[in-house]
Amino acid sequence: MTEEDPRAPVDARIDSPGREGLTGTAPATLYRKLRDAEDITLAPDGRPVAEQPAWRRDFPIDWPQDQYVERRDFMKFMVLVSLSLTVGQFWIAAQNWWRRRRGEPPITPVASISDLPIGGAMVFTYPGPSDDCLLVRPTANTFVAYAQKCTHLSCAVRPRASEGLIACPCHDGYFDLLSGRPVAGPPRRPLARIRLDVRGDQIYATGVETRTV
Amino acid sequence: MSDETTRRPFTRRQRMTVLSGMLAFVLMLVVLQLWLLIATMNAYLGGDQQVVWPAALGSTACFLLNAGLLRYLYFLDREHR
């Protein structure tokens, strides 16, 4: 054994040169740091991390680095979610712009008074041919009309004039017949109200009024 | 303090701490954006047009903050390599 061999026997005394602070019999050089403490992942080819391919850096072996990579990827995903939420906001803004551009719907006759008995109801479409609405006559001189879509999940609502309610059969949502406001169940917004105008024997729809409360 | 000391890249433990802090901030902003989107959708369906554009601008600001933090994360990684 040569003198440079770290496994060579050393002076067993505590403070002898080469083994200060050690309690064993091996020299300090045997325990010298072989790699940087950061560089824990040892690739099979022995090259440093910076020289490894990207896939090996993305799938580390040791847990601390794996946790770092996982959190980093999670943060990237969250920023992607943030982008999609922003896109959603602009989609709403574009829809809003389009709705304003369309303007008010036209005035349209929907029924004659004689067609609707007191306590009766009928369905009509307004403003478009696929927009079903509900016209109800709770008393002799009162007419109310609402969009037939429930504000919860767009099921078709049904009138219960004798109880003063409009009911959604899908999830037991209830609206007040005279105001269209939700009174029970999951809906939180009132039904869209159709503005009516009675001229002689004819009832006209003159607009749609959506509300948040 | 010398230049060499100030330029020393973060250790992995330090980077992990920085990343956790940034992630917490990003999560908070995403939750805020989600709330903004739901509130705006409710207002839009209810016919309220006042909040649509301010909410869109607020959400954009949140996204830009998040993107800035992500850029800094890439910088941290590049510095480490």
Short mmCIF file of C-alpha atoms in Angstrom, two decimals:
data_model
loop_
_atom_site.label_atom_id
_atom_site.label_comp_id
_atom_site.label_asym_id
_atom_site.label_seq_id
_atom_site.Cartn_x
_atom_site.Cartn_y
_atom_site.Cartn_z
CA MET A 1 0.00 0.00 0.00
CA THR A 2 1.27 3.44 -0.93
CA GLU A 3 1.04 6.52 1.23
CA GLU A 4 -1.68 8.03 -1.03
CA ASP A 5 -3.99 5.07 -0.59
CA PRO A 6 -6.87 6.34 1.58
CA ARG A 7 -7.30 2.86 2.97
CA ALA A 8 -3.79 2.91 4.37
CA PRO A 9 -3.63 2.60 8.17
CA VAL A 10 -3.38 5.92 9.94
CA ASP A 11 -2.25 7.04 13.30
CA ALA A 12 -5.01 6.00 15.70
CA ARG A 13 -4.60 9.05 17.92
CA ILE A 14 -7.56 11.45 17.76
CA ASP A 15 -5.73 14.58 16.66
CA SER A 16 -3.25 12.98 14.35
CA PRO A 17 -2.80 14.71 10.95
CA GLY A 18 -5.29 13.60 8.30
CA ARG A 19 -8.05 12.42 10.61
CA GLU A 20 -9.01 15.49 12.62
CA GLY A 21 -12.57 15.27 13.91
CA LEU A 22 -13.02 11.65 12.91
CA THR A 23 -13.75 9.01 15.52
CA GLY A 24 -12.89 6.05 13.30
CA THR A 25 -9.61 4.94 11.89
CA ALA A 26 -10.10 5.99 8.29
CA PRO A 27 -8.50 9.17 6.97
CA ALA A 28 -10.65 12.22 6.15
CA THR A 29 -9.85 11.91 2.44
CA LEU A 30 -11.86 8.71 2.26
CA TYR A 31 -15.01 10.68 3.02
CA ARG A 32 -14.36 13.57 0.66
CA LYS A 33 -17.38 14.69 -1.26
CA LEU A 34 -17.48 13.00 -4.64
CA ARG A 35 -20.39 15.00 -6.08
CA ASP A 36 -22.26 18.21 -5.50
CA ALA A 37 -24.99 17.81 -2.88
CA GLU A 38 -27.54 19.05 -5.40
CA ASP A 39 -26.58 16.41 -7.88
CA ILE A 40 -28.18 13.47 -6.16
CA THR A 41 -29.66 11.74 -9.18
CA LEU A 42 -26.99 9.46 -10.59
CA ALA A 43 -27.67 8.57 -14.18
CA PRO A 44 -26.46 5.15 -15.41
CA ASP A 45 -23.92 6.77 -17.71
CA GLY A 46 -22.46 8.78 -14.82
CA ARG A 47 -22.65 12.12 -16.64
CA PRO A 48 -23.86 15.21 -14.74
CA VAL A 49 -27.50 16.24 -14.73
CA ALA A 50 -26.98 19.13 -17.13
CA GLU A 51 -25.74 16.73 -19.80
CA GLN A 52 -28.64 14.31 -19.45
CA PRO A 53 -31.51 14.21 -21.96
CA ALA A 54 -34.68 16.15 -21.09
CA TRP A 55 -36.73 13.03 -20.37
CA ARG A 56 -34.29 11.95 -17.67
CA ARG A 57 -34.51 15.37 -16.02
CA ASP A 58 -38.32 15.20 -16.16
CA PHE A 59 -38.46 11.77 -14.51
CA PRO A 60 -35.95 11.98 -11.68
CA ILE A 61 -35.12 9.04 -9.43
CA ASP A 62 -34.78 10.76 -6.08
CA TRP A 63 -37.86 11.97 -4.23
CA PRO A 64 -36.97 15.62 -3.52
CA GLN A 65 -36.31 16.25 -7.21
CA ASP A 66 -39.43 14.31 -8.13
CA GLN A 67 -41.51 16.51 -5.82
CA TYR A 68 -39.97 19.60 -7.38
CA VAL A 69 -40.78 18.41 -10.90
CA GLU A 70 -44.34 17.48 -9.88
CA ARG A 71 -45.01 20.89 -8.36
CA ARG A 72 -43.43 22.62 -11.32
CA ASP A 73 -45.68 20.72 -13.73
CA PHE A 74 -48.70 21.40 -11.51
CA MET A 75 -47.91 25.11 -11.62
CA LYS A 76 -47.67 24.98 -15.43
CA PHE A 77 -51.06 23.29 -15.55
CA MET A 78 -52.56 25.92 -13.22
CA VAL A 79 -51.28 28.70 -15.47
CA LEU A 80 -52.95 26.90 -18.38
CA VAL A 81 -56.19 26.80 -16.35
CA SER A 82 -55.73 30.52 -15.69
CA LEU A 83 -55.44 31.12 -19.44
CA SER A 84 -58.60 29.11 -20.15
CA LEU A 85 -60.53 31.06 -17.48
CA THR A 86 -59.40 34.30 -19.12
CA VAL A 87 -60.51 33.01 -22.52
CA GLY A 88 -63.89 32.17 -20.93
CA GLN A 89 -64.21 35.75 -19.70
CA PHE A 90 -63.61 37.09 -23.18
CA TRP A 91 -66.08 34.59 -24.62
CA ILE A 92 -68.75 36.03 -22.29
CA ALA A 93 -67.72 39.56 -23.31
CA ALA A 94 -68.05 38.59 -27.00
CA GLN A 95 -71.48 37.06 -26.39
CA ASN A 96 -72.51 40.20 -24.55
CA TRP A 97 -71.33 42.37 -27.44
CA TRP A 98 -73.26 40.19 -29.89
CA ARG A 99 -76.42 40.40 -27.76
CA ARG A 100 -76.22 44.19 -27.62
CA ARG A 101 -75.65 44.32 -31.35
CA ARG A 102 -78.84 42.33 -32.00
CA GLY A 103 -80.88 44.98 -30.21
CA GLU A 104 -84.44 44.70 -28.95
CA PRO A 105 -86.68 41.96 -30.36
CA PRO A 106 -89.68 43.04 -32.46
CA ILE A 107 -93.20 43.55 -31.12
CA THR A 108 -95.15 40.39 -31.89
CA PRO A 109 -98.79 39.38 -31.28
CA VAL A 110 -98.89 36.21 -29.20
CA ALA A 111 -102.54 35.56 -28.34
CA SER A 112 -105.97 37.07 -28.03
CA ILE A 113 -107.58 37.54 -24.61
CA SER A 114 -110.54 35.40 -25.55
CA ASP A 115 -108.24 32.43 -26.23
CA LEU A 116 -106.99 32.39 -22.64
CA PRO A 117 -109.42 31.51 -19.82
CA ILE A 118 -108.83 32.85 -16.29
CA GLY A 119 -106.29 30.58 -14.59
CA GLY A 120 -105.22 29.22 -17.95
CA ALA A 121 -101.85 29.18 -19.65
CA MET A 122 -100.46 28.74 -23.13
CA VAL A 123 -97.09 28.34 -24.76
CA PHE A 124 -95.81 30.66 -27.48
CA THR A 125 -92.40 31.35 -29.02
CA TYR A 126 -90.64 34.68 -28.65
CA PRO A 127 -88.38 36.26 -29.85
CA GLY A 128 -87.07 33.35 -31.95
CA PRO A 129 -88.97 30.29 -33.17
CA SER A 130 -87.05 28.08 -30.71
CA ASP A 131 -87.53 30.32 -27.66
CA ASP A 132 -90.50 28.81 -25.86
CA CYS A 133 -92.39 31.10 -23.52
CA LEU A 134 -95.27 30.72 -21.13
CA LEU A 135 -98.27 33.06 -21.02
CA VAL A 136 -100.44 32.81 -17.90
CA ARG A 137 -103.64 34.60 -16.91
CA PRO A 138 -103.88 34.42 -13.08
CA THR A 139 -106.83 36.84 -12.85
CA ALA A 140 -109.22 38.43 -15.31
CA ASN A 141 -107.04 41.48 -15.95
CA THR A 142 -103.59 40.10 -15.22
CA PHE A 143 -101.31 38.54 -17.81
CA VAL A 144 -97.77 37.39 -17.14
CA ALA A 145 -95.32 35.77 -19.50
CA TYR A 146 -91.92 34.19 -18.89
CA ALA A 147 -89.32 32.30 -20.85
CA GLN A 148 -90.03 28.63 -20.30
CA LYS A 149 -86.40 27.80 -19.50
CA CYS A 150 -85.65 27.16 -15.83
CA THR A 151 -82.72 29.33 -14.71
CA HIS A 152 -81.13 26.32 -13.05
CA LEU A 153 -80.50 23.89 -15.94
CA SER A 154 -82.91 25.07 -18.65
CA CYS A 155 -85.66 22.49 -18.15
CA ALA A 156 -89.12 23.52 -19.36
CA VAL A 157 -91.12 25.00 -16.46
CA ARG A 158 -94.86 24.42 -15.96
CA PRO A 159 -97.46 26.78 -14.47
CA ARG A 160 -99.48 25.98 -11.37
CA ALA A 161 -101.81 28.97 -11.48
CA SER A 162 -104.03 27.72 -8.65
CA GLU A 163 -101.01 27.65 -6.30
CA GLY A 164 -99.50 30.87 -7.61
CA LEU A 165 -96.37 29.04 -8.72
CA ILE A 166 -94.39 28.01 -11.74
CA ALA A 167 -92.66 24.67 -11.16
CA CYS A 168 -89.67 23.01 -12.70
CA PRO A 169 -90.17 19.23 -12.67
CA CYS A 170 -86.50 18.34 -13.14
CA HIS A 171 -85.12 19.42 -9.76
CA ASP A 172 -88.19 20.71 -7.90
CA GLY A 173 -87.50 24.38 -8.50
CA TYR A 174 -90.36 26.81 -7.84
CA PHE A 175 -90.94 30.37 -9.01
CA ASP A 176 -93.50 32.93 -7.96
CA LEU A 177 -96.16 33.20 -10.65
CA LEU A 178 -96.56 36.97 -10.49
CA SER A 179 -92.91 38.02 -10.24
CA GLY A 180 -91.04 35.03 -11.70
CA ARG A 181 -88.62 35.07 -8.75
CA PRO A 182 -87.35 31.77 -7.34
CA VAL A 183 -89.04 30.71 -4.11
CA ALA A 184 -87.70 27.18 -3.60
CA GLY A 185 -85.27 24.66 -5.01
CA PRO A 186 -81.96 25.13 -6.81
CA PRO A 187 -82.74 28.11 -9.13
CA ARG A 188 -81.15 31.38 -7.98
CA ARG A 189 -82.15 33.76 -10.78
CA PRO A 190 -85.71 34.78 -11.74
CA LEU A 191 -87.24 33.58 -14.99
CA ALA A 192 -86.72 35.91 -17.93
CA ARG A 193 -89.85 38.03 -18.12
CA ILE A 194 -91.56 38.76 -21.43
CA ARG A 195 -92.92 42.29 -21.50
CA LEU A 196 -96.55 42.30 -22.60
CA ASP A 197 -98.83 44.93 -24.01
CA VAL A 198 -102.58 44.44 -24.23
CA ARG A 199 -104.22 46.32 -27.10
CA GLY A 200 -107.91 45.63 -27.45
CA ASP A 201 -108.38 41.88 -27.52
CA GLN A 202 -104.80 41.21 -28.56
CA ILE A 203 -101.79 40.51 -26.36
CA TYR A 204 -98.41 41.57 -27.75
CA ALA A 205 -94.91 40.61 -26.62
CA THR A 206 -92.71 43.71 -26.67
CA GLY A 207 -89.40 42.57 -25.18
CA VAL A 208 -87.45 40.23 -22.93
CA GLU A 209 -86.30 41.29 -19.48
CA THR A 210 -83.59 39.19 -17.81
CA ARG A 211 -82.82 39.81 -14.14
CA THR A 212 -80.27 38.74 -11.56
CA VAL A 213 -82.55 39.18 -8.53
CA MET B 1 -20.87 40.74 -0.61
CA SER B 2 -19.06 39.79 -3.82
CA ASP B 3 -20.69 39.39 -7.22
CA GLU B 4 -19.97 35.70 -7.11
CA THR B 5 -21.95 35.35 -3.89
CA THR B 6 -24.93 37.36 -5.11
CA ARG B 7 -25.08 35.47 -8.43
CA ARG B 8 -24.98 32.03 -6.85
CA PRO B 9 -28.05 30.10 -8.02
CA PHE B 10 -30.56 28.85 -5.52
CA THR B 11 -30.03 25.43 -4.03
CA ARG B 12 -32.70 22.84 -4.72
CA ARG B 13 -34.19 23.29 -1.26
CA GLN B 14 -34.42 27.04 -1.84
CA ARG B 15 -35.96 26.55 -5.25
CA MET B 16 -38.51 24.21 -3.73
CA THR B 17 -39.48 26.89 -1.20
CA VAL B 18 -39.73 29.55 -3.90
CA LEU B 19 -41.79 27.21 -6.08
CA SER B 20 -44.18 26.40 -3.22
CA GLY B 21 -44.72 30.09 -2.56
CA MET B 22 -45.36 30.81 -6.22
CA LEU B 23 -47.71 27.84 -6.49
CA ALA B 24 -49.75 29.07 -3.52
CA PHE B 25 -50.02 32.50 -5.15
CA VAL B 26 -51.01 31.01 -8.51
CA LEU B 27 -53.67 28.84 -6.88
CA MET B 28 -55.11 31.86 -5.10
CA LEU B 29 -55.30 33.79 -8.37
CA VAL B 30 -56.90 30.85 -10.20
CA VAL B 31 -59.59 30.55 -7.50
CA LEU B 32 -60.18 34.31 -7.85
CA GLN B 33 -60.51 33.91 -11.63
CA LEU B 34 -62.93 31.03 -11.21
CA TRP B 35 -65.08 33.14 -8.90
CA LEU B 36 -64.92 36.03 -11.39
CA LEU B 37 -66.04 33.76 -14.24
CA ILE B 38 -68.99 32.37 -12.28
CA ALA B 39 -70.08 35.82 -11.08
CA THR B 40 -69.75 37.25 -14.60
CA MET B 41 -71.71 34.37 -16.14
CA ASN B 42 -74.46 34.90 -13.56
CA ALA B 43 -74.53 38.62 -14.30
CA TYR B 44 -74.53 38.04 -18.07
CA LEU B 45 -77.41 35.56 -17.89
CA GLY B 46 -79.24 38.02 -15.66
CA GLY B 47 -78.87 40.79 -18.24
CA ASP B 48 -76.31 42.83 -16.28
CA GLN B 49 -73.78 44.18 -18.78
CA GLN B 50 -71.84 46.47 -16.45
CA VAL B 51 -69.46 43.90 -15.02
CA VAL B 52 -68.53 41.96 -18.15
CA TRP B 53 -65.56 44.01 -19.39
CA PRO B 54 -64.10 44.96 -15.98
CA ALA B 55 -64.21 41.28 -15.02
CA ALA B 56 -62.49 40.30 -18.29
CA LEU B 57 -59.74 42.85 -17.63
CA GLY B 58 -59.35 41.66 -14.02
CA SER B 59 -59.04 38.07 -15.18
CA THR B 60 -56.45 39.12 -17.76
CA ALA B 61 -54.43 40.84 -15.04
CA CYS B 62 -54.51 37.65 -12.96
CA PHE B 63 -53.36 35.60 -15.94
CA LEU B 64 -50.50 38.00 -16.68
CA LEU B 65 -49.35 37.71 -13.05
CA ASN B 66 -49.46 33.92 -13.34
CA ALA B 67 -47.60 33.97 -16.64
CA GLY B 68 -44.95 36.22 -15.09
CA LEU B 69 -44.45 33.78 -12.23
CA LEU B 70 -44.19 30.90 -14.71
CA ARG B 71 -41.57 32.85 -16.63
CA TYR B 72 -39.61 33.30 -13.43
CA LEU B 73 -39.88 29.55 -12.80
CA TYR B 74 -38.34 28.86 -16.22
CA PHE B 75 -35.62 31.35 -15.35
CA LEU B 76 -34.90 29.48 -12.10
CA ASP B 77 -34.62 26.18 -13.94
CA ARG B 78 -32.41 27.64 -16.65
CA GLU B 79 -30.16 29.19 -14.02
CA HIS B 80 -29.81 25.84 -12.27
CA ARG B 81 -28.66 24.10 -15.42
#
